[in-house]
XYZ file of C-alpha atoms in Angstrom:
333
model
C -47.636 -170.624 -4.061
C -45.537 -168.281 -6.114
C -47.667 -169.016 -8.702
C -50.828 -168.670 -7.454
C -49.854 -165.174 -6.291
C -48.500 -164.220 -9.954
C -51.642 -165.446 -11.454
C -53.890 -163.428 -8.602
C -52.167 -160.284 -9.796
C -52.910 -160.659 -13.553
C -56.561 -161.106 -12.680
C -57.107 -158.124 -10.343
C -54.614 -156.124 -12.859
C -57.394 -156.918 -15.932
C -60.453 -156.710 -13.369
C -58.573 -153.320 -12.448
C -58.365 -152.464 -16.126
C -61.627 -153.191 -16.760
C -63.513 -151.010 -13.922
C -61.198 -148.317 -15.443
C -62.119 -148.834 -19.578
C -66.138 -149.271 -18.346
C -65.501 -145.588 -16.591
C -63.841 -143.889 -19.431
C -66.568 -145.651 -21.766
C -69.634 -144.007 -19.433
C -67.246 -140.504 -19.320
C -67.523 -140.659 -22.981
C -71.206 -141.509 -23.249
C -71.628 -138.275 -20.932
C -69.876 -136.265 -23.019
C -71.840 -136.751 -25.953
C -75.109 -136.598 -24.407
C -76.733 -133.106 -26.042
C -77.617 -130.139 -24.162
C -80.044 -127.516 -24.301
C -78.123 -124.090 -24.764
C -77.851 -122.390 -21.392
C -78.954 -118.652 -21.508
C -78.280 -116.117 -18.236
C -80.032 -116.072 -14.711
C -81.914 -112.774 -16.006
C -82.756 -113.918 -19.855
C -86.158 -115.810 -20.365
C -85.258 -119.288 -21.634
C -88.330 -119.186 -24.085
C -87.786 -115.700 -25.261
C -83.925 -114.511 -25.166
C -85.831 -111.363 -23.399
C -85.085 -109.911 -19.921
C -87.152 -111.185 -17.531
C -89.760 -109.026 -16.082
C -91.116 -108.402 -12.604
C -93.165 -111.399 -10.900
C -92.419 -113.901 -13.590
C -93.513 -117.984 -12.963
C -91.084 -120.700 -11.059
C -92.332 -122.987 -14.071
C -94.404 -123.055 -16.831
C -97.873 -124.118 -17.912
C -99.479 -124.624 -21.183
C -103.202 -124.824 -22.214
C -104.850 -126.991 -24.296
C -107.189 -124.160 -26.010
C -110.248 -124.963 -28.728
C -109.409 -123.956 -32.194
C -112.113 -126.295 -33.935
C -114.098 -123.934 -35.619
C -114.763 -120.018 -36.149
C -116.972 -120.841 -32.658
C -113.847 -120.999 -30.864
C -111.991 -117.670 -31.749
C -111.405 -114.757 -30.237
C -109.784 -116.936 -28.066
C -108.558 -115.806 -24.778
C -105.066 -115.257 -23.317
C -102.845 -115.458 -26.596
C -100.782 -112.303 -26.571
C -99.999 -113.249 -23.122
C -97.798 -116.549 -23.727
C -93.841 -116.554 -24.437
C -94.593 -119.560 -27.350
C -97.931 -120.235 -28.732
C -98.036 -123.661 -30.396
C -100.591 -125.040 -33.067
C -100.923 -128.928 -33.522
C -103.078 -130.828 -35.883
C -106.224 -132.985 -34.426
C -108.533 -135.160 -35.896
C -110.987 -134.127 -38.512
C -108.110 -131.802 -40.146
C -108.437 -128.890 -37.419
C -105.664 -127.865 -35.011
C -105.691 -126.622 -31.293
C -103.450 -124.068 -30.176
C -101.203 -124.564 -27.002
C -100.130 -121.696 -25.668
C -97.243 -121.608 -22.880
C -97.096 -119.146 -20.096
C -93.650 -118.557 -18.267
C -93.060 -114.827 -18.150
C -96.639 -113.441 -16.823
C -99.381 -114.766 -15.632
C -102.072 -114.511 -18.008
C -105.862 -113.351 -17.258
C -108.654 -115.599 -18.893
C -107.760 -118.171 -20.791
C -110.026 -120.675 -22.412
C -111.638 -122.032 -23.903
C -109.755 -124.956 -22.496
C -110.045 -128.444 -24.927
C -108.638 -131.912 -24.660
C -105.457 -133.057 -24.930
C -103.855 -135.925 -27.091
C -100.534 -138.031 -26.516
C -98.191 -135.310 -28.741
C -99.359 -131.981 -26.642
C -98.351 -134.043 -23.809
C -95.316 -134.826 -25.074
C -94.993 -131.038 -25.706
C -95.632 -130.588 -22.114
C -93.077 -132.842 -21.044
C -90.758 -131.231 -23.243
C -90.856 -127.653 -21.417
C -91.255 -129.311 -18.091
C -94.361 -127.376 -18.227
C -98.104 -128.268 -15.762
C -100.662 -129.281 -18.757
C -104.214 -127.630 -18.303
C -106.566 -129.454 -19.904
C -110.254 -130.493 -20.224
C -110.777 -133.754 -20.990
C -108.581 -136.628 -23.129
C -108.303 -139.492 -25.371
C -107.995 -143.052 -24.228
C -104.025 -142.678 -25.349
C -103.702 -139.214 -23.410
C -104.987 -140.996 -20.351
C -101.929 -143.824 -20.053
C -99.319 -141.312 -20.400
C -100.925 -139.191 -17.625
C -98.184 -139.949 -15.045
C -95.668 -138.577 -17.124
C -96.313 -134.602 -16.405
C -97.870 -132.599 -13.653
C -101.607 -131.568 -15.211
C -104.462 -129.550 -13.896
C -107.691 -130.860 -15.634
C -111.490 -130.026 -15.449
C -111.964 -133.807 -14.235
C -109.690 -133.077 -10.927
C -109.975 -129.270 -10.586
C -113.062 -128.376 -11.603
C -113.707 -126.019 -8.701
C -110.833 -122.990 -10.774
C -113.227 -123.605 -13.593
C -116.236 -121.940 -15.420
C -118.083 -121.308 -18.447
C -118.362 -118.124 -20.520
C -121.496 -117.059 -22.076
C -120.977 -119.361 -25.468
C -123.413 -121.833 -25.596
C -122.805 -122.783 -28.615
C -119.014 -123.736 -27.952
C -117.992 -127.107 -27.685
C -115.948 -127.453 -24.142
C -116.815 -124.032 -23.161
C -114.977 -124.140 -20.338
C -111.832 -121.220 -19.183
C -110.115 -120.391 -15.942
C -107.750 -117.346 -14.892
C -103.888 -117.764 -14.719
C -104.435 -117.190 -11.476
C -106.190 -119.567 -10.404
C -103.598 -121.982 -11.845
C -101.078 -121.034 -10.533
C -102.783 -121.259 -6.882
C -104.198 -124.795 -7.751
C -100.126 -125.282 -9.145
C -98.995 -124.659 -5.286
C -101.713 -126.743 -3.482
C -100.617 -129.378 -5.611
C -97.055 -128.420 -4.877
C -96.680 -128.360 -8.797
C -94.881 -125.211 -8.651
C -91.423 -126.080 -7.300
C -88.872 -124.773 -10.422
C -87.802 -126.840 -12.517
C -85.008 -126.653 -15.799
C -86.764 -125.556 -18.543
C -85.373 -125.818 -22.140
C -83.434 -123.051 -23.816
C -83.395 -121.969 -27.689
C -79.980 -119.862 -29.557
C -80.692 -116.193 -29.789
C -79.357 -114.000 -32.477
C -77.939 -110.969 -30.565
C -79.533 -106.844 -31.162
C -76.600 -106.387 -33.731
C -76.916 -109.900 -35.284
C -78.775 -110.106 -38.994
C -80.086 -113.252 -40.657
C -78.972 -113.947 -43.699
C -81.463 -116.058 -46.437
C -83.683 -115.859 -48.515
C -86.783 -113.140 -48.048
C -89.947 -114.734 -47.090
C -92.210 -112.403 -46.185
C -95.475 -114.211 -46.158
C -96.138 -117.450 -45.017
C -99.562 -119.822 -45.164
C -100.267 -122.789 -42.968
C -103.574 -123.964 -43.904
C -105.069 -127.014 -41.638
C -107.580 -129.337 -43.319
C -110.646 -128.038 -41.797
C -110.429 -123.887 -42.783
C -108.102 -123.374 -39.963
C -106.084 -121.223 -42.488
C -102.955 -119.286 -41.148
C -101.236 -116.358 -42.674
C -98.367 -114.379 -41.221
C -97.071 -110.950 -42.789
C -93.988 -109.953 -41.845
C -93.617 -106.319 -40.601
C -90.109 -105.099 -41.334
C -90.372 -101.726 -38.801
C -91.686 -103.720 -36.055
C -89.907 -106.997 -36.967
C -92.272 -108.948 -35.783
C -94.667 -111.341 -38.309
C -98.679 -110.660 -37.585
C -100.781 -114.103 -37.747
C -104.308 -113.655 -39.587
C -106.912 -116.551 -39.723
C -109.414 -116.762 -43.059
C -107.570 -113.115 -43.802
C -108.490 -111.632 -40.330
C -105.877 -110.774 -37.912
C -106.144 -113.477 -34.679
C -106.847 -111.351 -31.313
C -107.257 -112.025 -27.844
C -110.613 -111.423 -26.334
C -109.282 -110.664 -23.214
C -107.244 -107.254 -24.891
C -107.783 -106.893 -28.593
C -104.374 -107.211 -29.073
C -103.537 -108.898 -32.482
C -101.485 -111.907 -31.835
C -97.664 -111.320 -33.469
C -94.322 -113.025 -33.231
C -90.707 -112.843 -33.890
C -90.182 -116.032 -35.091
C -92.107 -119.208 -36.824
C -90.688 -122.839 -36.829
C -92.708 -125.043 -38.966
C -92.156 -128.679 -37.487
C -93.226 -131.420 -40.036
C -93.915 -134.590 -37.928
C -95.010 -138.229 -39.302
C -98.253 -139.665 -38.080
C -100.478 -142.612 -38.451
C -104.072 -143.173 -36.370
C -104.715 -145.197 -33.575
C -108.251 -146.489 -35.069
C -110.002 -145.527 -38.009
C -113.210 -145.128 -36.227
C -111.792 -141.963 -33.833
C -109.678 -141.010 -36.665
C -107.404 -139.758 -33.822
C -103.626 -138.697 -34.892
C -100.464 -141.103 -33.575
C -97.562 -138.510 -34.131
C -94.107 -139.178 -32.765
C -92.528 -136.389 -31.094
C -88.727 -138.067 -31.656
C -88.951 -139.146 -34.941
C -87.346 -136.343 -36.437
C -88.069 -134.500 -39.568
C -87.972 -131.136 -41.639
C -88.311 -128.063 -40.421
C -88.282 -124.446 -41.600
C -87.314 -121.270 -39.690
C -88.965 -117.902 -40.684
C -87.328 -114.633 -38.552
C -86.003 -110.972 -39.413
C -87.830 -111.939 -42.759
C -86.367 -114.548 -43.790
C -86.308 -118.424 -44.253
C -83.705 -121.112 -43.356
C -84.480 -124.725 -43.932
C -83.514 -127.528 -41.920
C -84.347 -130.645 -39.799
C -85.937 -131.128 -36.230
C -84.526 -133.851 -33.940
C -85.149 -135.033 -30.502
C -83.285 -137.654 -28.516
C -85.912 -138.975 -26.256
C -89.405 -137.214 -24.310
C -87.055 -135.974 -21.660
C -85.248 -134.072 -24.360
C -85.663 -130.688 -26.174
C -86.345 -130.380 -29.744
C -83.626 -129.632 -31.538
C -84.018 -126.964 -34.640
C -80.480 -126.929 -37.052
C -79.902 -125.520 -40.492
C -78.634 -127.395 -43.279
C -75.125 -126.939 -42.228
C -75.884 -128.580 -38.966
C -75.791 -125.309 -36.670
C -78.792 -124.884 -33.994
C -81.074 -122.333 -35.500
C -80.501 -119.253 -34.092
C -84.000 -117.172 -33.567
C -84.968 -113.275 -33.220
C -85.668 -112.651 -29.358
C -89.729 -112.487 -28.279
C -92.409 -114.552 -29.027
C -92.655 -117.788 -31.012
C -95.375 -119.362 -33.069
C -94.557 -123.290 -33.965
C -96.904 -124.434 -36.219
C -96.997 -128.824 -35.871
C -97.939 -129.826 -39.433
C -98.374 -132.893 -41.146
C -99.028 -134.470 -44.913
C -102.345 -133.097 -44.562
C -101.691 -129.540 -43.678
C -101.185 -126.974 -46.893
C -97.709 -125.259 -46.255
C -96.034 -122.004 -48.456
C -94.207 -119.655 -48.366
Protein backbone atom coordinates (compact mmCIF):
# COMPACT_ATOMS: atom_id res chain seq x y z
CA UNK A 1 0.00 0.00 0.00
CA UNK A 2 2.83 2.23 1.08
CA UNK A 3 4.01 1.89 -2.12
CA UNK A 4 1.35 2.49 -4.18
CA UNK A 5 0.83 5.79 -2.33
CA UNK A 6 4.68 6.81 -2.86
CA UNK A 7 4.42 6.03 -6.46
CA UNK A 8 0.82 8.10 -6.73
CA UNK A 9 2.72 11.10 -5.45
CA UNK A 10 5.60 11.05 -7.99
CA UNK A 11 3.03 10.94 -10.75
CA UNK A 12 0.73 13.81 -9.70
CA UNK A 13 4.15 15.69 -8.55
CA UNK A 14 5.43 15.39 -12.55
CA UNK A 15 1.69 15.77 -13.90
CA UNK A 16 1.82 18.87 -11.40
CA UNK A 17 5.12 19.93 -12.93
CA UNK A 18 4.04 19.60 -16.14
CA UNK A 19 0.64 21.79 -16.09
CA UNK A 20 3.11 24.30 -14.52
CA UNK A 21 6.24 24.15 -17.42
CA UNK A 22 3.17 24.07 -20.32
CA UNK A 23 1.97 27.55 -18.45
CA UNK A 24 5.25 29.23 -18.21
CA UNK A 25 5.92 27.92 -21.93
CA UNK A 26 2.37 29.74 -23.21
CA UNK A 27 3.46 32.95 -20.66
CA UNK A 28 6.50 33.05 -22.73
CA UNK A 29 4.90 32.62 -26.14
CA UNK A 30 2.68 35.73 -24.95
CA UNK A 31 5.36 37.67 -24.23
CA UNK A 32 6.93 37.58 -27.43
CA UNK A 33 3.96 37.99 -29.46
CA UNK A 34 4.57 41.73 -31.23
CA UNK A 35 2.50 44.65 -30.69
CA UNK A 36 1.41 47.53 -32.52
CA UNK A 37 2.76 50.75 -30.67
CA UNK A 38 -0.02 52.19 -28.56
CA UNK A 39 -0.47 56.03 -29.10
CA UNK A 40 -2.98 58.27 -26.59
CA UNK A 41 -6.91 58.28 -26.35
CA UNK A 42 -6.72 61.84 -28.20
CA UNK A 43 -3.80 61.03 -30.97
CA UNK A 44 -5.05 59.56 -34.38
CA UNK A 45 -3.50 56.09 -34.67
CA UNK A 46 -2.91 56.67 -38.51
CA UNK A 47 -1.62 60.15 -38.19
CA UNK A 48 0.22 60.90 -34.67
CA UNK A 49 -2.26 64.12 -35.04
CA UNK A 50 -4.91 65.27 -32.50
CA UNK A 51 -8.01 64.08 -33.26
CA UNK A 52 -10.56 66.41 -34.52
CA UNK A 53 -14.25 66.96 -33.89
CA UNK A 54 -16.75 64.10 -35.18
CA UNK A 55 -14.05 61.70 -36.18
CA UNK A 56 -15.13 57.73 -37.32
CA UNK A 57 -15.57 54.66 -34.63
CA UNK A 58 -13.58 52.71 -37.48
CA UNK A 59 -12.22 53.04 -40.63
CA UNK A 60 -13.01 52.42 -44.28
CA UNK A 61 -10.97 52.30 -47.34
CA UNK A 62 -11.93 52.56 -51.08
CA UNK A 63 -10.95 50.72 -53.80
CA UNK A 64 -10.63 53.89 -56.31
CA UNK A 65 -9.79 53.59 -60.38
CA UNK A 66 -6.37 54.72 -61.24
CA UNK A 67 -6.20 52.80 -64.72
CA UNK A 68 -5.73 55.46 -66.97
CA UNK A 69 -5.61 59.45 -67.32
CA UNK A 70 -9.73 58.65 -67.59
CA UNK A 71 -9.73 58.05 -64.04
CA UNK A 72 -8.04 61.20 -62.46
CA UNK A 73 -9.06 63.94 -60.85
CA UNK A 74 -10.14 61.47 -58.65
CA UNK A 75 -12.38 62.25 -55.83
CA UNK A 76 -11.91 62.33 -52.04
CA UNK A 77 -7.96 62.09 -51.77
CA UNK A 78 -6.95 65.00 -49.59
CA UNK A 79 -9.55 63.76 -47.33
CA UNK A 80 -7.93 60.29 -46.15
CA UNK A 81 -5.35 59.90 -43.10
CA UNK A 82 -3.19 57.18 -45.56
CA UNK A 83 -3.66 56.96 -49.20
CA UNK A 84 -2.27 53.67 -50.53
CA UNK A 85 -1.22 52.74 -54.22
CA UNK A 86 -0.99 48.95 -55.22
CA UNK A 87 -0.02 47.44 -58.47
CA UNK A 88 -2.84 45.55 -60.73
CA UNK A 89 -2.72 43.73 -63.71
CA UNK A 90 -1.67 45.19 -66.99
CA UNK A 91 1.18 47.29 -65.03
CA UNK A 92 -1.35 50.04 -63.60
CA UNK A 93 -2.06 50.61 -59.90
CA UNK A 94 -5.30 51.61 -57.93
CA UNK A 95 -5.15 53.84 -55.13
CA UNK A 96 -6.79 52.91 -51.69
CA UNK A 97 -7.41 55.55 -49.76
CA UNK A 98 -8.39 55.15 -45.88
CA UNK A 99 -10.73 57.41 -44.07
CA UNK A 100 -10.60 57.51 -40.13
CA UNK A 101 -10.41 61.14 -39.10
CA UNK A 102 -13.34 62.82 -41.35
CA UNK A 103 -15.74 61.72 -43.29
CA UNK A 104 -15.02 62.41 -46.75
CA UNK A 105 -17.56 63.93 -49.49
CA UNK A 106 -17.53 62.10 -52.98
CA UNK A 107 -15.44 59.57 -53.47
CA UNK A 108 -15.16 57.43 -56.53
CA UNK A 109 -14.67 56.35 -58.83
CA UNK A 110 -14.95 53.16 -56.88
CA UNK A 111 -12.99 49.88 -58.76
CA UNK A 112 -12.52 46.27 -57.85
CA UNK A 113 -10.70 44.81 -55.39
CA UNK A 114 -8.03 41.92 -55.43
CA UNK A 115 -6.87 39.44 -52.55
CA UNK A 116 -3.77 42.03 -51.30
CA UNK A 117 -6.18 45.32 -50.85
CA UNK A 118 -8.13 42.99 -48.84
CA UNK A 119 -5.52 41.97 -46.95
CA UNK A 120 -4.82 45.73 -46.52
CA UNK A 121 -8.25 46.02 -45.24
CA UNK A 122 -7.90 43.44 -42.79
CA UNK A 123 -4.84 44.93 -41.68
CA UNK A 124 -6.48 48.38 -40.42
CA UNK A 125 -9.56 46.57 -39.32
CA UNK A 126 -10.99 48.83 -41.82
CA UNK A 127 -14.99 48.20 -43.94
CA UNK A 128 -13.67 47.65 -47.74
CA UNK A 129 -15.83 49.65 -50.37
CA UNK A 130 -15.61 48.19 -53.41
CA UNK A 131 -17.17 47.58 -56.87
CA UNK A 132 -16.76 44.44 -58.11
CA UNK A 133 -13.82 41.49 -57.63
CA UNK A 134 -11.73 38.76 -58.86
CA UNK A 135 -12.57 35.12 -58.47
CA UNK A 136 -9.62 35.13 -55.56
CA UNK A 137 -11.14 38.42 -53.89
CA UNK A 138 -14.43 36.60 -53.71
CA UNK A 139 -13.17 33.44 -51.28
CA UNK A 140 -11.57 35.67 -48.90
CA UNK A 141 -14.78 37.78 -48.64
CA UNK A 142 -15.65 36.57 -45.11
CA UNK A 143 -12.59 37.79 -43.80
CA UNK A 144 -13.54 41.76 -43.50
CA UNK A 145 -16.70 43.74 -43.23
CA UNK A 146 -17.21 45.27 -47.09
CA UNK A 147 -19.77 47.49 -48.65
CA UNK A 148 -19.87 46.65 -52.45
CA UNK A 149 -21.93 47.88 -55.52
CA UNK A 150 -23.21 44.10 -55.80
CA UNK A 151 -24.95 44.37 -52.12
CA UNK A 152 -25.39 48.16 -51.72
CA UNK A 153 -26.04 49.44 -54.77
CA UNK A 154 -28.88 51.67 -53.59
CA UNK A 155 -25.65 54.50 -51.77
CA UNK A 156 -24.40 54.32 -55.30
CA UNK A 157 -24.32 56.41 -58.58
CA UNK A 158 -22.61 57.42 -61.59
CA UNK A 159 -20.95 60.74 -62.46
CA UNK A 160 -21.16 62.23 -65.79
CA UNK A 161 -17.96 60.10 -67.30
CA UNK A 162 -19.06 57.92 -69.77
CA UNK A 163 -16.14 57.10 -70.86
CA UNK A 164 -14.83 55.71 -67.39
CA UNK A 165 -14.55 52.23 -66.80
CA UNK A 166 -16.61 51.45 -63.33
CA UNK A 167 -17.89 54.88 -63.16
CA UNK A 168 -19.42 54.40 -60.20
CA UNK A 169 -18.86 56.88 -56.56
CA UNK A 170 -20.82 57.32 -53.38
CA UNK A 171 -20.55 60.02 -50.45
CA UNK A 172 -18.78 59.18 -47.09
CA UNK A 173 -21.86 59.60 -45.89
CA UNK A 174 -23.66 57.37 -47.16
CA UNK A 175 -21.12 54.78 -45.95
CA UNK A 176 -21.01 55.37 -43.01
CA UNK A 177 -25.02 55.10 -42.70
CA UNK A 178 -24.97 51.80 -44.79
CA UNK A 179 -21.74 50.97 -42.04
CA UNK A 180 -24.52 51.22 -39.08
CA UNK A 181 -27.44 49.34 -40.79
CA UNK A 182 -25.04 46.74 -41.22
CA UNK A 183 -23.91 47.26 -37.68
CA UNK A 184 -20.32 47.52 -39.28
CA UNK A 185 -19.55 50.44 -37.27
CA UNK A 186 -19.00 49.12 -33.73
CA UNK A 187 -15.02 50.34 -32.92
CA UNK A 188 -12.67 48.30 -33.29
CA UNK A 189 -8.44 48.39 -32.48
CA UNK A 190 -6.93 49.84 -35.21
CA UNK A 191 -3.12 49.65 -35.83
CA UNK A 192 -0.70 52.29 -34.64
CA UNK A 193 2.68 53.60 -36.39
CA UNK A 194 6.00 55.44 -34.11
CA UNK A 195 5.84 59.17 -34.38
CA UNK A 196 8.84 61.37 -34.28
CA UNK A 197 7.88 64.11 -31.74
CA UNK A 198 7.61 68.41 -32.90
CA UNK A 199 11.30 68.71 -31.58
CA UNK A 200 12.49 65.35 -33.06
CA UNK A 201 14.78 65.58 -36.52
CA UNK A 202 15.57 62.70 -38.86
CA UNK A 203 18.76 62.08 -39.49
CA UNK A 204 19.90 60.42 -43.25
CA UNK A 205 20.59 60.99 -46.16
CA UNK A 206 18.64 63.99 -48.26
CA UNK A 207 16.24 62.69 -50.71
CA UNK A 208 14.33 65.19 -51.92
CA UNK A 209 12.68 63.75 -54.94
CA UNK A 210 11.36 60.54 -55.35
CA UNK A 211 9.78 58.56 -58.66
CA UNK A 212 7.53 55.56 -58.55
CA UNK A 213 6.69 54.81 -62.01
CA UNK A 214 3.98 51.80 -62.56
CA UNK A 215 4.19 49.87 -65.84
CA UNK A 216 1.34 51.40 -67.56
CA UNK A 217 2.31 55.55 -67.34
CA UNK A 218 1.02 55.64 -63.89
CA UNK A 219 4.21 57.71 -63.13
CA UNK A 220 4.61 59.21 -59.53
CA UNK A 221 6.79 62.02 -58.44
CA UNK A 222 6.96 63.59 -55.01
CA UNK A 223 8.96 66.95 -54.24
CA UNK A 224 9.68 67.55 -51.00
CA UNK A 225 8.78 71.04 -49.61
CA UNK A 226 11.16 71.91 -46.80
CA UNK A 227 8.83 75.13 -45.36
CA UNK A 228 5.80 73.12 -45.38
CA UNK A 229 7.48 69.74 -44.71
CA UNK A 230 5.27 67.98 -46.40
CA UNK A 231 6.27 66.02 -50.01
CA UNK A 232 3.65 67.09 -53.02
CA UNK A 233 2.74 63.91 -55.34
CA UNK A 234 2.58 64.85 -59.23
CA UNK A 235 1.40 62.26 -61.89
CA UNK A 236 3.05 62.53 -65.72
CA UNK A 237 4.61 66.00 -64.05
CA UNK A 238 1.14 67.35 -62.94
CA UNK A 239 0.35 67.77 -59.39
CA UNK A 240 -2.59 64.92 -58.36
CA UNK A 241 -5.86 66.89 -57.04
CA UNK A 242 -9.07 66.05 -55.76
CA UNK A 243 -12.05 66.92 -57.83
CA UNK A 244 -14.10 67.33 -55.05
CA UNK A 245 -11.63 70.60 -53.70
CA UNK A 246 -8.69 71.25 -55.94
CA UNK A 247 -6.57 70.59 -53.29
CA UNK A 248 -3.20 69.04 -54.46
CA UNK A 249 -2.74 65.79 -52.75
CA UNK A 250 0.58 66.07 -50.20
CA UNK A 251 2.04 64.00 -47.41
CA UNK A 252 4.41 63.83 -44.61
CA UNK A 253 5.72 60.69 -45.14
CA UNK A 254 6.26 57.85 -48.05
CA UNK A 255 6.97 54.09 -47.29
CA UNK A 256 7.82 52.26 -50.35
CA UNK A 257 6.81 48.50 -49.60
CA UNK A 258 8.49 46.05 -52.12
CA UNK A 259 6.32 42.85 -52.07
CA UNK A 260 6.97 39.44 -54.14
CA UNK A 261 4.29 38.29 -56.51
CA UNK A 262 3.51 35.63 -58.97
CA UNK A 263 -0.09 35.33 -61.11
CA UNK A 264 -2.83 33.22 -60.53
CA UNK A 265 -3.29 32.41 -64.47
CA UNK A 266 -1.62 33.74 -67.31
CA UNK A 267 -4.76 34.37 -69.14
CA UNK A 268 -6.13 37.21 -66.35
CA UNK A 269 -2.62 38.10 -65.81
CA UNK A 270 -3.95 38.92 -62.29
CA UNK A 271 -1.15 39.63 -59.44
CA UNK A 272 -0.71 36.82 -56.36
CA UNK A 273 1.21 39.12 -53.82
CA UNK A 274 1.75 38.00 -50.25
CA UNK A 275 1.09 40.49 -47.72
CA UNK A 276 3.47 38.45 -44.94
CA UNK A 277 6.20 37.61 -46.89
CA UNK A 278 8.30 40.31 -45.90
CA UNK A 279 10.65 42.41 -47.84
CA UNK A 280 12.50 45.87 -48.36
CA UNK A 281 11.27 48.88 -47.66
CA UNK A 282 12.31 52.54 -47.77
CA UNK A 283 11.13 55.46 -45.60
CA UNK A 284 11.17 59.05 -47.09
CA UNK A 285 10.14 61.98 -44.22
CA UNK A 286 11.54 65.52 -43.05
CA UNK A 287 13.53 64.97 -46.40
CA UNK A 288 15.16 62.29 -45.97
CA UNK A 289 15.59 58.46 -46.63
CA UNK A 290 16.11 55.46 -44.29
CA UNK A 291 16.22 51.99 -45.69
CA UNK A 292 14.96 48.98 -44.21
CA UNK A 293 12.71 45.85 -44.27
CA UNK A 294 8.82 45.32 -43.93
CA UNK A 295 7.54 42.32 -41.93
CA UNK A 296 4.25 41.00 -40.91
CA UNK A 297 3.45 38.08 -38.65
CA UNK A 298 0.18 36.91 -39.96
CA UNK A 299 -3.24 38.91 -41.79
CA UNK A 300 -4.37 39.73 -38.30
CA UNK A 301 -1.13 41.59 -37.84
CA UNK A 302 0.23 45.10 -38.68
CA UNK A 303 2.99 45.70 -40.99
CA UNK A 304 5.90 46.26 -39.44
CA UNK A 305 8.40 49.15 -40.98
CA UNK A 306 12.25 48.95 -39.12
CA UNK A 307 15.52 50.50 -40.15
CA UNK A 308 18.57 48.67 -40.67
CA UNK A 309 19.40 48.68 -37.07
CA UNK A 310 16.20 46.93 -36.32
CA UNK A 311 14.25 50.03 -34.70
CA UNK A 312 10.44 50.61 -35.90
CA UNK A 313 10.61 53.48 -38.29
CA UNK A 314 9.67 56.38 -36.72
CA UNK A 315 7.47 58.79 -39.21
CA UNK A 316 6.69 62.74 -39.39
CA UNK A 317 2.99 63.20 -38.01
CA UNK A 318 0.03 63.73 -40.95
CA UNK A 319 -0.65 62.02 -43.88
CA UNK A 320 0.95 58.96 -45.48
CA UNK A 321 1.38 57.82 -49.03
CA UNK A 322 2.56 53.89 -49.26
CA UNK A 323 3.35 53.14 -52.53
CA UNK A 324 3.00 48.78 -52.99
CA UNK A 325 5.62 48.10 -55.68
CA UNK A 326 6.89 45.21 -57.28
CA UNK A 327 9.83 43.96 -59.90
CA UNK A 328 7.88 45.65 -62.41
CA UNK A 329 7.43 49.06 -60.97
CA UNK A 330 10.47 51.75 -61.80
CA UNK A 331 11.65 53.04 -58.28
CA UNK A 332 14.39 56.22 -57.53
CA UNK A 333 15.22 58.35 -55.62
Amino acid sequence: MNKKIIIGLIVAILVAGGVFAGLSLKKEKKAEKPEAPKVSADINPLTGMKWKKNHMTRPFIVSTDNDSALSRPQAGLSQADILYEVPIEGGGSRYEPIYYSQKPGLVGAIRSCRPYIINIAREYNAVLVHNGKSPQAKEIFGTIDRVSAEDDFDIYHAENNPNLPGNLYTYGKKVMQRMEKRKFNKEKDVRSFKWLKDDEELSGKDAKEIRVNYADGAYNTFKYDSSKKTYTKYVKDQPLIDANNRKVITCANILVQEVPYNLYDSNSGRLNIDMTKGGKATMFTQGKVVKGTWERKNLDSPTIFKGEDGSEFKMTPGVTCVQIIDKTVVFKY
